[in-house]
Amino acid sequence: MTQRTHAFHVIQRPPGSISQYSRIVVDECGRPHLPLTRFAQWMYQGFSDGTARTYLNVLLPYFTYLATDSWRQQRRDLWDSPPEAIQESVRDYLVHQLHCKVRPQTTYAVVFQTAQSPSTVRIFLSALKKFYSVAQQEGRYLYSHPLTDTTRCFMQGMEREERGITQPRARMPQVSGVEEPRSRRDSENYFRLADGEWVPHPIDDPTLHKRLLEGVTRAHLCLRDQIVIRIAYESGARIREILRLTVGDWRKRGCSQEATAFSKGSRERRVKVIRFSPETARMLNEYVNTQRRSLDPERRRLEHLADSDVLFLSQRRKPYDYEAFKPHWYTLCKVVGIDLNIHGLRHWYVTQTIRTICETAKSAGDITRGKEDLVRYMAWRSSETLKAYEHYFQAQRHAQIQDQLHQRLYEQARSYLNDPGTPLPSQIPHASSSHSSSSVVKPVGEQRGWDTLLTLGGEKE
């Protein structure tokens, strides 16, 4: 008897069964869904496991919605319906499930995110577009691509013909200098996300790590989870990067304060080095030789482990993964009294590092070099990522100036109310106003030790 789960999900190939698919996507009734299974296989073969998993995670809820929503059932909308029906289904999903605003244009639609929208809207649209591209290539979707602007595609084809280009060539990197800058109006997407700047959510609390350290005992976290959390806020590494560290990653750096790690989009290649404190390194050594050893089938110590062995094991003696770690993290958050996504520790690390760079720099050149070192250490594919954090500091600095302005305004107002004879600022002679104002308002840098913080806005030396 088929068990109804009411949601599309992925299952691993049962042991002993013969199939070309290691993962099978099943529908809300538990029946295999071949197009999604083929797409999952295509993603895992061409992209990193993390990217493939992310794309499937944002895609499966849409297919569940398509199969279970009463309005979709009444209209008999399916994943292989004509493009117009698919576009309407996606638009309704964006509005009612992802809380977006969708504004139709002549040949496409603009998607606006709201405060309630998840951060994965762009990934969802990209994943769905890839799905239909694969379905078309395999002959499973027989119409034109539903997530492309057919008019724009036609115009681009006409432009290529006019230039005598019969086959679209691969675009050279922008840094090559031989390509015209891309324009957002060149997009061929039917659903186009409105221009919006990615803004991180910095955790600007320098005492956060102390609160976490005080809470691990009350939350009864084991040594393994304490180490994972410490490495996260000490190194700025992503949790999945930490959990998938191997003994070889640590051994190559001397089993001390550093380990090699893969990065987002590196396809398992170890492209960066993460660094943590001596105390965390000591705790890691203790964990490997005690708690981890007790879970190892051969009870091996660090020196006997192979480079390919994972550093962290679950209680089931399997590699410790993200889903198993999350409940322990949220238990700690509840004990400490904070509401923080685990990825927030990465933002916290970057924020504190930028603050330290600014407060310890002796010149604008020191800040520039510090920022460049941070970009390289974080293995960001673009230095533009840093600007999102810089905007945060600019806003913080302006907020402090506003606080000082408000304080001065109300101090002047109180003085005038107490003594109506006191001249207002506009009545103060110009000759003395410069001196007076300079003595009232101090630069923010003098107050907080951030006198070089202005260079974060990209000012030239």
Protein backbone atom coordinates (compact mmCIF):
# COMPACT_ATOMS: atom_id res chain seq x y z
CA MET A 1 0.00 0.00 0.00
CA THR A 2 1.36 3.42 -0.99
CA GLN A 3 1.86 5.79 1.91
CA ARG A 4 0.66 9.34 1.25
CA THR A 5 3.18 11.96 2.30
CA HIS A 6 1.37 14.90 0.60
CA ALA A 7 4.68 16.40 -0.56
CA PHE A 8 7.23 15.81 -3.26
CA HIS A 9 10.47 14.55 -1.78
CA VAL A 10 13.70 12.73 -2.62
CA ILE A 11 14.43 9.17 -1.53
CA GLN A 12 17.70 7.30 -1.81
CA ARG A 13 17.88 4.18 -3.97
CA PRO A 14 17.05 1.21 -1.71
CA PRO A 15 20.04 -1.07 -0.99
CA GLY A 16 20.17 -4.05 -3.30
CA SER A 17 17.96 -2.49 -5.98
CA ILE A 18 19.25 -1.96 -9.53
CA SER A 19 18.68 1.46 -11.06
CA GLN A 20 20.64 4.12 -12.89
CA TYR A 21 19.35 6.68 -10.38
CA SER A 22 20.92 7.00 -6.95
CA ARG A 23 18.12 9.41 -5.93
CA ILE A 24 14.47 9.21 -6.90
CA VAL A 25 11.97 12.06 -6.64
CA VAL A 26 8.49 10.89 -5.67
CA ASP A 27 5.23 12.83 -5.79
CA GLU A 28 2.67 13.55 -3.07
CA CYS A 29 1.41 9.96 -3.30
CA GLY A 30 4.86 8.37 -3.19
CA ARG A 31 4.95 7.59 -6.92
CA PRO A 32 8.24 8.14 -8.83
CA HIS A 33 8.30 11.36 -10.85
CA LEU A 34 10.62 10.67 -13.76
CA PRO A 35 11.12 14.26 -15.09
CA LEU A 36 12.20 15.51 -11.64
CA THR A 37 14.31 12.41 -11.08
CA ARG A 38 16.10 13.05 -14.38
CA PHE A 39 16.57 16.69 -13.40
CA ALA A 40 18.00 15.68 -10.01
CA GLN A 41 20.46 13.35 -11.73
CA TRP A 42 21.46 16.12 -14.16
CA MET A 43 22.04 18.57 -11.30
CA TYR A 44 24.13 16.18 -9.19
CA GLN A 45 26.25 15.24 -12.22
CA GLY A 46 26.93 18.80 -13.30
CA PHE A 47 27.01 20.79 -10.06
CA SER A 48 28.23 20.45 -6.50
CA ASP A 49 26.07 18.40 -4.14
CA GLY A 50 25.22 21.55 -2.18
CA THR A 51 24.01 23.42 -5.27
CA ALA A 52 22.01 20.43 -6.50
CA ARG A 53 20.41 19.95 -3.08
CA THR A 54 19.53 23.66 -2.83
CA TYR A 55 17.87 23.70 -6.26
CA LEU A 56 15.80 20.64 -5.45
CA ASN A 57 14.81 22.01 -2.03
CA VAL A 58 13.31 25.16 -3.58
CA LEU A 59 11.76 23.32 -6.53
CA LEU A 60 9.89 20.48 -4.81
CA PRO A 61 7.48 22.71 -2.83
CA TYR A 62 6.31 24.23 -6.13
CA PHE A 63 5.52 20.82 -7.56
CA THR A 64 3.69 19.94 -4.35
CA TYR A 65 1.67 23.15 -4.72
CA LEU A 66 0.94 22.34 -8.36
CA ALA A 67 -0.35 18.87 -7.45
CA THR A 68 -2.32 19.71 -4.29
CA ASP A 69 -3.69 23.25 -4.66
CA SER A 70 -7.47 23.16 -5.21
CA TRP A 71 -7.43 25.96 -7.80
CA ARG A 72 -4.67 24.26 -9.78
CA GLN A 73 -6.62 21.00 -9.67
CA GLN A 74 -9.80 22.74 -10.83
CA ARG A 75 -7.92 24.25 -13.76
CA ARG A 76 -6.15 20.92 -14.36
CA ASP A 77 -2.76 22.62 -14.41
CA LEU A 78 0.17 20.21 -14.73
CA TRP A 79 3.90 20.68 -14.96
CA ASP A 80 3.73 19.98 -18.72
CA SER A 81 0.80 22.31 -19.46
CA PRO A 82 1.18 24.97 -22.19
CA PRO A 83 3.45 27.96 -21.37
CA GLU A 84 0.57 30.33 -20.55
CA ALA A 85 -0.77 27.93 -17.90
CA ILE A 86 2.69 27.40 -16.43
CA GLN A 87 3.26 31.16 -16.23
CA GLU A 88 -0.03 31.67 -14.40
CA SER A 89 0.76 28.83 -11.97
CA VAL A 90 4.21 30.27 -11.23
CA ARG A 91 2.75 33.76 -10.80
CA ASP A 92 0.16 32.50 -8.30
CA TYR A 93 2.84 30.53 -6.43
CA LEU A 94 5.05 33.63 -6.20
CA VAL A 95 2.17 35.74 -4.90
CA HIS A 96 0.37 33.36 -2.54
CA GLN A 97 3.16 31.06 -1.36
CA LEU A 98 6.32 33.20 -1.57
CA HIS A 99 4.53 36.50 -0.73
CA CYS A 100 5.91 38.40 -3.73
CA LYS A 101 4.32 41.12 -5.83
CA VAL A 102 4.19 40.38 -9.57
CA ARG A 103 3.66 43.22 -12.03
CA PRO A 104 2.84 42.13 -15.61
CA GLN A 105 4.56 43.92 -18.48
CA THR A 106 3.97 43.59 -22.21
CA THR A 107 5.95 40.38 -22.76
CA TYR A 108 7.27 39.55 -19.28
CA ALA A 109 6.56 40.09 -15.58
CA VAL A 110 8.56 41.87 -12.86
CA VAL A 111 8.77 40.19 -9.46
CA PHE A 112 9.09 42.32 -6.32
CA GLN A 113 10.06 40.72 -3.02
CA THR A 114 8.38 41.82 0.20
CA ALA A 115 9.45 41.59 3.82
CA GLN A 116 7.68 38.22 4.03
CA SER A 117 9.36 36.76 0.95
CA PRO A 118 12.04 34.14 1.50
CA SER A 119 15.57 34.80 0.33
CA THR A 120 15.35 31.92 -2.15
CA VAL A 121 13.01 33.53 -4.73
CA ARG A 122 15.81 34.06 -7.24
CA ILE A 123 17.07 30.49 -6.74
CA PHE A 124 13.55 29.13 -7.25
CA LEU A 125 13.14 30.94 -10.57
CA SER A 126 16.58 29.81 -11.71
CA ALA A 127 15.90 26.19 -10.69
CA LEU A 128 12.54 26.09 -12.46
CA LYS A 129 14.06 27.56 -15.61
CA LYS A 130 16.78 24.89 -15.58
CA PHE A 131 14.18 22.18 -15.04
CA TYR A 132 12.26 23.16 -18.17
CA SER A 133 15.48 23.48 -20.16
CA VAL A 134 16.38 19.88 -19.25
CA ALA A 135 12.83 18.70 -19.95
CA GLN A 136 12.96 20.31 -23.39
CA GLN A 137 16.34 18.78 -24.20
CA GLU A 138 15.02 15.32 -23.36
CA GLY A 139 11.79 15.82 -25.31
CA ARG A 140 9.56 15.72 -22.23
CA TYR A 141 8.24 19.28 -22.58
CA LEU A 142 6.90 19.83 -26.08
CA TYR A 143 6.10 23.57 -25.99
CA SER A 144 8.29 26.66 -26.04
CA HIS A 145 10.15 27.37 -22.82
CA PRO A 146 7.55 28.79 -20.37
CA LEU A 147 10.04 30.84 -18.34
CA THR A 148 11.58 32.76 -21.22
CA ASP A 149 10.39 35.91 -22.93
CA THR A 150 9.76 34.54 -26.43
CA THR A 151 9.61 38.03 -27.91
CA ARG A 152 12.99 38.95 -26.49
CA CYS A 153 14.48 35.65 -27.67
CA PHE A 154 13.11 36.33 -31.17
CA MET A 155 14.59 39.84 -31.19
CA GLN A 156 17.98 38.53 -30.07
CA GLY A 157 17.88 35.99 -32.89
CA MET A 158 17.09 38.75 -35.40
CA GLU A 159 19.96 40.86 -34.06
CA ARG A 160 22.38 37.95 -34.50
CA GLU A 161 21.19 37.41 -38.06
CA GLU A 162 21.70 41.09 -38.87
CA ARG A 163 25.27 40.84 -37.58
CA GLY A 164 25.82 37.67 -39.59
CA ILE A 165 26.08 35.41 -36.54
CA THR A 166 24.47 32.06 -37.30
CA GLN A 167 25.35 30.40 -33.98
CA PRO A 168 25.48 32.21 -30.64
CA ARG A 169 29.05 32.16 -29.41
CA ALA A 170 30.15 31.74 -25.82
CA ARG A 171 30.38 35.08 -24.07
CA MET A 172 33.87 36.15 -22.98
CA PRO A 173 34.41 37.12 -19.34
CA GLN A 174 33.54 40.75 -18.62
CA VAL A 175 37.08 41.43 -17.41
CA SER A 176 38.42 40.55 -20.88
CA GLY A 177 37.41 43.99 -22.09
CA VAL A 178 36.07 42.68 -25.42
CA GLU A 179 32.42 42.45 -24.39
CA GLU A 180 29.87 45.20 -24.04
CA PRO A 181 28.57 45.48 -20.47
CA ARG A 182 25.48 43.42 -19.88
CA SER A 183 22.23 45.28 -19.44
CA ARG A 184 19.37 44.06 -17.33
CA ARG A 185 17.08 44.86 -20.24
CA ASP A 186 18.85 42.09 -22.18
CA SER A 187 17.30 39.46 -19.91
CA GLU A 188 15.37 36.73 -21.67
CA ASN A 189 13.59 35.63 -18.50
CA TYR A 190 9.81 35.83 -18.37
CA PHE A 191 9.89 36.46 -14.58
CA ARG A 192 12.47 39.13 -13.81
CA LEU A 193 13.34 39.92 -10.23
CA ALA A 194 13.20 43.66 -9.61
CA ASP A 195 16.50 45.40 -9.08
CA GLY A 196 17.51 44.99 -5.51
CA GLU A 197 20.76 45.06 -3.65
CA TRP A 198 21.68 42.06 -1.52
CA VAL A 199 21.92 43.27 2.05
CA PRO A 200 23.42 41.05 4.74
CA HIS A 201 22.09 41.03 8.26
CA PRO A 202 25.21 41.73 10.31
CA ILE A 203 25.19 40.63 13.92
CA ASP A 204 26.92 43.62 15.43
CA ASP A 205 27.09 42.30 18.99
CA PRO A 206 30.72 41.85 20.11
CA THR A 207 29.54 39.81 23.11
CA LEU A 208 27.67 37.19 21.06
CA HIS A 209 30.41 34.57 21.31
CA LYS A 210 30.53 34.98 25.09
CA ARG A 211 26.79 34.41 25.34
CA LEU A 212 27.11 31.28 23.21
CA LEU A 213 29.98 29.96 25.32
CA GLU A 214 27.97 30.51 28.49
CA GLY A 215 24.96 28.75 26.98
CA VAL A 216 26.56 25.53 25.70
CA THR A 217 26.64 24.00 29.19
CA ARG A 218 23.01 24.85 29.92
CA ALA A 219 22.03 23.51 26.49
CA HIS A 220 23.97 20.29 27.21
CA LEU A 221 25.85 20.45 23.90
CA CYS A 222 28.44 17.75 23.40
CA LEU A 223 32.08 18.55 22.65
CA ARG A 224 31.54 17.98 18.92
CA ASP A 225 28.80 20.62 18.64
CA GLN A 226 30.74 23.08 20.75
CA ILE A 227 33.68 22.75 18.36
CA VAL A 228 31.51 23.22 15.26
CA ILE A 229 30.00 26.42 16.68
CA ARG A 230 33.39 27.76 17.77
CA ILE A 231 34.92 27.15 14.34
CA ALA A 232 31.91 28.87 12.74
CA TYR A 233 32.27 32.17 14.59
CA GLU A 234 36.07 32.06 14.79
CA SER A 235 36.66 31.34 11.10
CA GLY A 236 33.58 32.65 9.28
CA ALA A 237 33.28 29.34 7.42
CA ARG A 238 29.91 27.98 6.36
CA ILE A 239 28.51 25.19 8.52
CA ARG A 240 28.49 22.67 5.66
CA GLU A 241 32.14 23.49 4.98
CA ILE A 242 32.96 22.74 8.61
CA LEU A 243 30.89 19.56 8.89
CA ARG A 244 32.50 18.08 5.79
CA LEU A 245 36.08 18.61 6.90
CA THR A 246 38.20 15.48 6.68
CA VAL A 247 41.15 14.37 8.77
CA GLY A 248 43.35 15.12 5.76
CA ASP A 249 42.04 18.70 5.59
CA TRP A 250 43.26 19.26 9.15
CA ARG A 251 46.39 17.12 8.88
CA LYS A 252 47.69 19.01 5.84
CA ARG A 253 47.82 22.15 7.99
CA GLY A 254 49.65 20.43 10.83
CA CYS A 255 46.63 19.42 12.98
CA SER A 256 46.78 22.81 14.58
CA GLN A 257 44.74 26.00 14.03
CA GLU A 258 44.05 25.65 10.30
CA ALA A 259 42.32 23.34 7.86
CA THR A 260 41.79 23.37 4.12
CA ALA A 261 38.15 23.55 3.01
CA PHE A 262 36.00 23.68 -0.09
CA SER A 263 34.00 26.79 -0.85
CA LYS A 264 30.63 27.53 -2.41
CA GLY A 265 30.81 26.53 -6.05
CA SER A 266 34.28 24.96 -5.82
CA ARG A 267 32.88 21.46 -6.49
CA GLU A 268 34.62 19.84 -3.54
CA ARG A 269 38.01 21.34 -4.42
CA ARG A 270 39.84 22.62 -1.36
CA VAL A 271 40.33 26.23 -2.40
CA LYS A 272 40.69 28.02 0.92
CA VAL A 273 42.12 27.73 4.42
CA ILE A 274 40.02 28.36 7.53
CA ARG A 275 41.67 29.34 10.79
CA PHE A 276 40.45 29.02 14.38
CA SER A 277 41.80 29.58 17.90
CA PRO A 278 44.41 27.46 19.74
CA GLU A 279 41.77 26.50 22.33
CA THR A 280 39.45 25.20 19.61
CA ALA A 281 42.33 23.25 18.07
CA ARG A 282 43.01 21.66 21.47
CA MET A 283 39.34 20.76 21.85
CA LEU A 284 39.29 19.26 18.35
CA ASN A 285 42.28 17.08 19.17
CA GLU A 286 40.57 15.94 22.37
CA TYR A 287 37.33 15.16 20.52
CA VAL A 288 39.04 13.08 17.82
CA ASN A 289 40.91 11.00 20.41
CA THR A 290 37.95 10.54 22.80
CA GLN A 291 34.35 10.99 21.64
CA ARG A 292 35.04 10.35 17.98
CA ARG A 293 37.26 7.39 18.80
CA SER A 294 34.43 5.79 20.77
CA LEU A 295 32.22 5.96 17.65
CA ASP A 296 34.89 4.74 15.24
CA PRO A 297 34.37 1.05 14.34
CA GLU A 298 38.10 0.41 14.84
CA ARG A 299 38.48 2.83 17.78
CA ARG A 300 41.33 4.63 16.01
CA ARG A 301 43.18 7.62 17.38
CA LEU A 302 44.08 10.64 15.24
CA GLU A 303 47.42 9.25 14.05
CA HIS A 304 45.76 6.09 12.74
CA LEU A 305 42.89 7.74 10.86
CA ALA A 306 43.04 8.00 7.05
CA ASP A 307 43.06 11.38 5.32
CA SER A 308 39.69 10.58 3.77
CA ASP A 309 37.97 9.98 7.14
CA VAL A 310 35.56 12.73 8.19
CA LEU A 311 36.37 14.72 11.31
CA PHE A 312 32.88 14.75 12.76
CA LEU A 313 30.72 11.65 13.29
CA SER A 314 27.08 11.34 14.29
CA GLN A 315 25.87 9.03 17.04
CA ARG A 316 24.98 6.59 14.29
CA ARG A 317 28.65 6.45 13.30
CA LYS A 318 27.96 8.25 10.03
CA PRO A 319 29.29 11.60 8.73
CA TYR A 320 27.69 14.38 10.75
CA ASP A 321 25.50 16.49 8.45
CA TYR A 322 23.69 19.82 8.50
CA GLU A 323 20.21 18.46 9.20
CA ALA A 324 21.48 16.55 12.23
CA PHE A 325 23.30 19.62 13.57
CA LYS A 326 20.45 22.15 13.25
CA PRO A 327 18.35 20.94 16.23
CA HIS A 328 21.35 21.35 18.56
CA TRP A 329 21.95 24.88 17.28
CA TYR A 330 18.36 25.96 17.82
CA THR A 331 18.39 24.40 21.28
CA LEU A 332 21.35 26.64 22.12
CA CYS A 333 19.58 29.69 20.66
CA LYS A 334 16.54 29.00 22.83
CA VAL A 335 18.65 28.67 25.97
CA VAL A 336 20.60 31.85 25.22
CA GLY A 337 17.47 33.74 24.22
CA ILE A 338 18.36 34.68 20.63
CA ASP A 339 16.69 34.09 17.27
CA LEU A 340 19.58 33.57 14.88
CA ASN A 341 20.05 31.49 11.77
CA ILE A 342 23.29 29.52 11.95
CA HIS A 343 24.53 31.36 8.84
CA GLY A 344 24.39 34.52 10.93
CA LEU A 345 27.66 33.47 12.58
CA ARG A 346 29.37 33.99 9.22
CA HIS A 347 27.94 37.52 9.03
CA TRP A 348 29.02 38.10 12.63
CA TYR A 349 32.58 37.09 11.81
CA VAL A 350 32.76 39.45 8.81
CA THR A 351 31.25 42.35 10.74
CA GLN A 352 33.64 41.95 13.66
CA THR A 353 36.62 41.56 11.31
CA ILE A 354 35.79 44.79 9.47
CA ARG A 355 35.37 46.57 12.78
CA THR A 356 38.75 45.28 13.99
CA ILE A 357 40.43 46.33 10.74
CA CYS A 358 39.09 49.87 11.11
CA GLU A 359 39.91 50.23 14.79
CA THR A 360 43.49 48.96 14.50
CA ALA A 361 44.48 50.55 11.18
CA LYS A 362 47.01 53.38 11.31
CA SER A 363 46.40 54.58 7.77
CA ALA A 364 43.91 54.34 4.93
CA GLY A 365 46.32 51.94 3.22
CA ASP A 366 46.07 49.55 6.18
CA ILE A 367 42.30 49.44 5.76
CA THR A 368 42.56 48.79 2.02
CA ARG A 369 45.00 45.93 2.57
CA GLY A 370 42.86 44.55 5.40
CA LYS A 371 39.78 44.50 3.21
CA GLU A 372 41.67 42.82 0.36
CA ASP A 373 42.96 40.15 2.76
CA LEU A 374 39.42 39.57 4.03
CA VAL A 375 38.06 39.07 0.50
CA ARG A 376 40.80 36.52 -0.24
CA TYR A 377 40.34 34.69 3.06
CA MET A 378 36.56 34.41 2.67
CA ALA A 379 37.13 33.14 -0.90
CA TRP A 380 34.47 35.51 -2.23
CA ARG A 381 34.19 35.24 -5.98
CA SER A 382 33.69 38.99 -6.20
CA SER A 383 34.94 41.82 -4.04
CA GLU A 384 31.50 43.38 -4.57
CA THR A 385 30.26 41.19 -1.70
CA LEU A 386 32.22 43.36 0.71
CA LYS A 387 30.25 46.44 -0.33
CA ALA A 388 27.10 45.04 1.21
CA TYR A 389 28.80 45.07 4.60
CA GLU A 390 30.32 48.49 3.95
CA HIS A 391 26.86 49.93 3.39
CA TYR A 392 25.90 48.63 6.82
CA PHE A 393 28.78 50.51 8.46
CA GLN A 394 27.95 53.67 6.51
CA ALA A 395 24.38 53.48 7.78
CA GLN A 396 25.63 52.90 11.33
CA ARG A 397 27.93 55.90 11.11
CA HIS A 398 25.18 58.16 9.81
CA ALA A 399 22.85 56.92 12.56
CA GLN A 400 25.42 58.02 15.14
CA ILE A 401 25.64 61.45 13.51
CA GLN A 402 21.85 61.66 13.64
CA ASP A 403 21.87 60.77 17.34
CA GLN A 404 24.34 63.58 17.99
CA LEU A 405 22.25 65.99 15.93
CA HIS A 406 19.09 65.07 17.82
CA GLN A 407 20.87 65.50 21.15
CA ARG A 408 22.17 68.93 20.16
CA LEU A 409 18.76 70.06 18.88
CA TYR A 410 16.95 69.14 22.06
CA GLU A 411 19.68 70.57 24.29
CA GLN A 412 19.28 73.87 22.44
CA ALA A 413 15.51 73.64 22.72
CA ARG A 414 15.67 73.04 26.48
CA SER A 415 18.09 75.93 26.93
CA TYR A 416 15.78 78.26 25.02
CA LEU A 417 12.69 77.16 26.96
CA ASN A 418 14.47 77.62 30.28
CA ASP A 419 15.86 81.00 29.23
CA PRO A 420 13.95 82.63 26.37
CA GLY A 421 16.69 85.23 26.13
CA THR A 422 19.15 82.61 24.86
CA PRO A 423 19.78 83.25 21.15
CA LEU A 424 18.80 80.47 18.74
CA PRO A 425 21.54 79.00 16.49
CA SER A 426 20.43 81.20 13.55
CA GLN A 427 20.93 84.25 15.75
CA ILE A 428 24.52 83.34 16.62
CA PRO A 429 27.04 85.43 14.64
CA HIS A 430 28.80 83.57 11.81
CA ALA A 431 32.19 84.37 13.23
CA SER A 432 31.55 82.28 16.33
CA SER A 433 29.24 79.62 14.83
CA SER A 434 32.11 77.64 13.36
CA HIS A 435 33.92 77.44 16.68
CA SER A 436 30.74 76.63 18.60
CA SER A 437 29.59 73.87 16.33
CA SER A 438 33.00 72.23 16.25
CA SER A 439 33.04 72.11 20.02
CA VAL A 440 29.56 70.63 20.23
CA VAL A 441 29.76 67.82 17.68
CA LYS A 442 32.69 65.44 17.81
CA PRO A 443 33.52 63.16 14.88
CA VAL A 444 32.15 59.67 15.22
CA GLY A 445 35.61 58.23 14.87
CA GLU A 446 36.71 60.02 18.04
CA GLN A 447 33.81 58.58 19.95
CA ARG A 448 34.10 54.97 18.81
CA GLY A 449 37.73 54.76 17.67
CA TRP A 450 36.68 54.46 14.02
CA ASP A 451 38.44 57.55 12.66
CA THR A 452 39.33 55.62 9.50
CA LEU A 453 35.88 54.18 8.97
CA LEU A 454 35.12 56.65 6.19
CA THR A 455 37.37 54.71 3.83
CA LEU A 456 34.84 51.89 3.89
CA GLY A 457 32.75 54.00 1.57
CA GLY A 458 35.41 53.62 -1.12
CA GLU A 459 36.95 57.08 -0.75
CA LYS A 460 40.29 57.49 -2.47
CA GLU A 461 43.40 57.89 -0.43
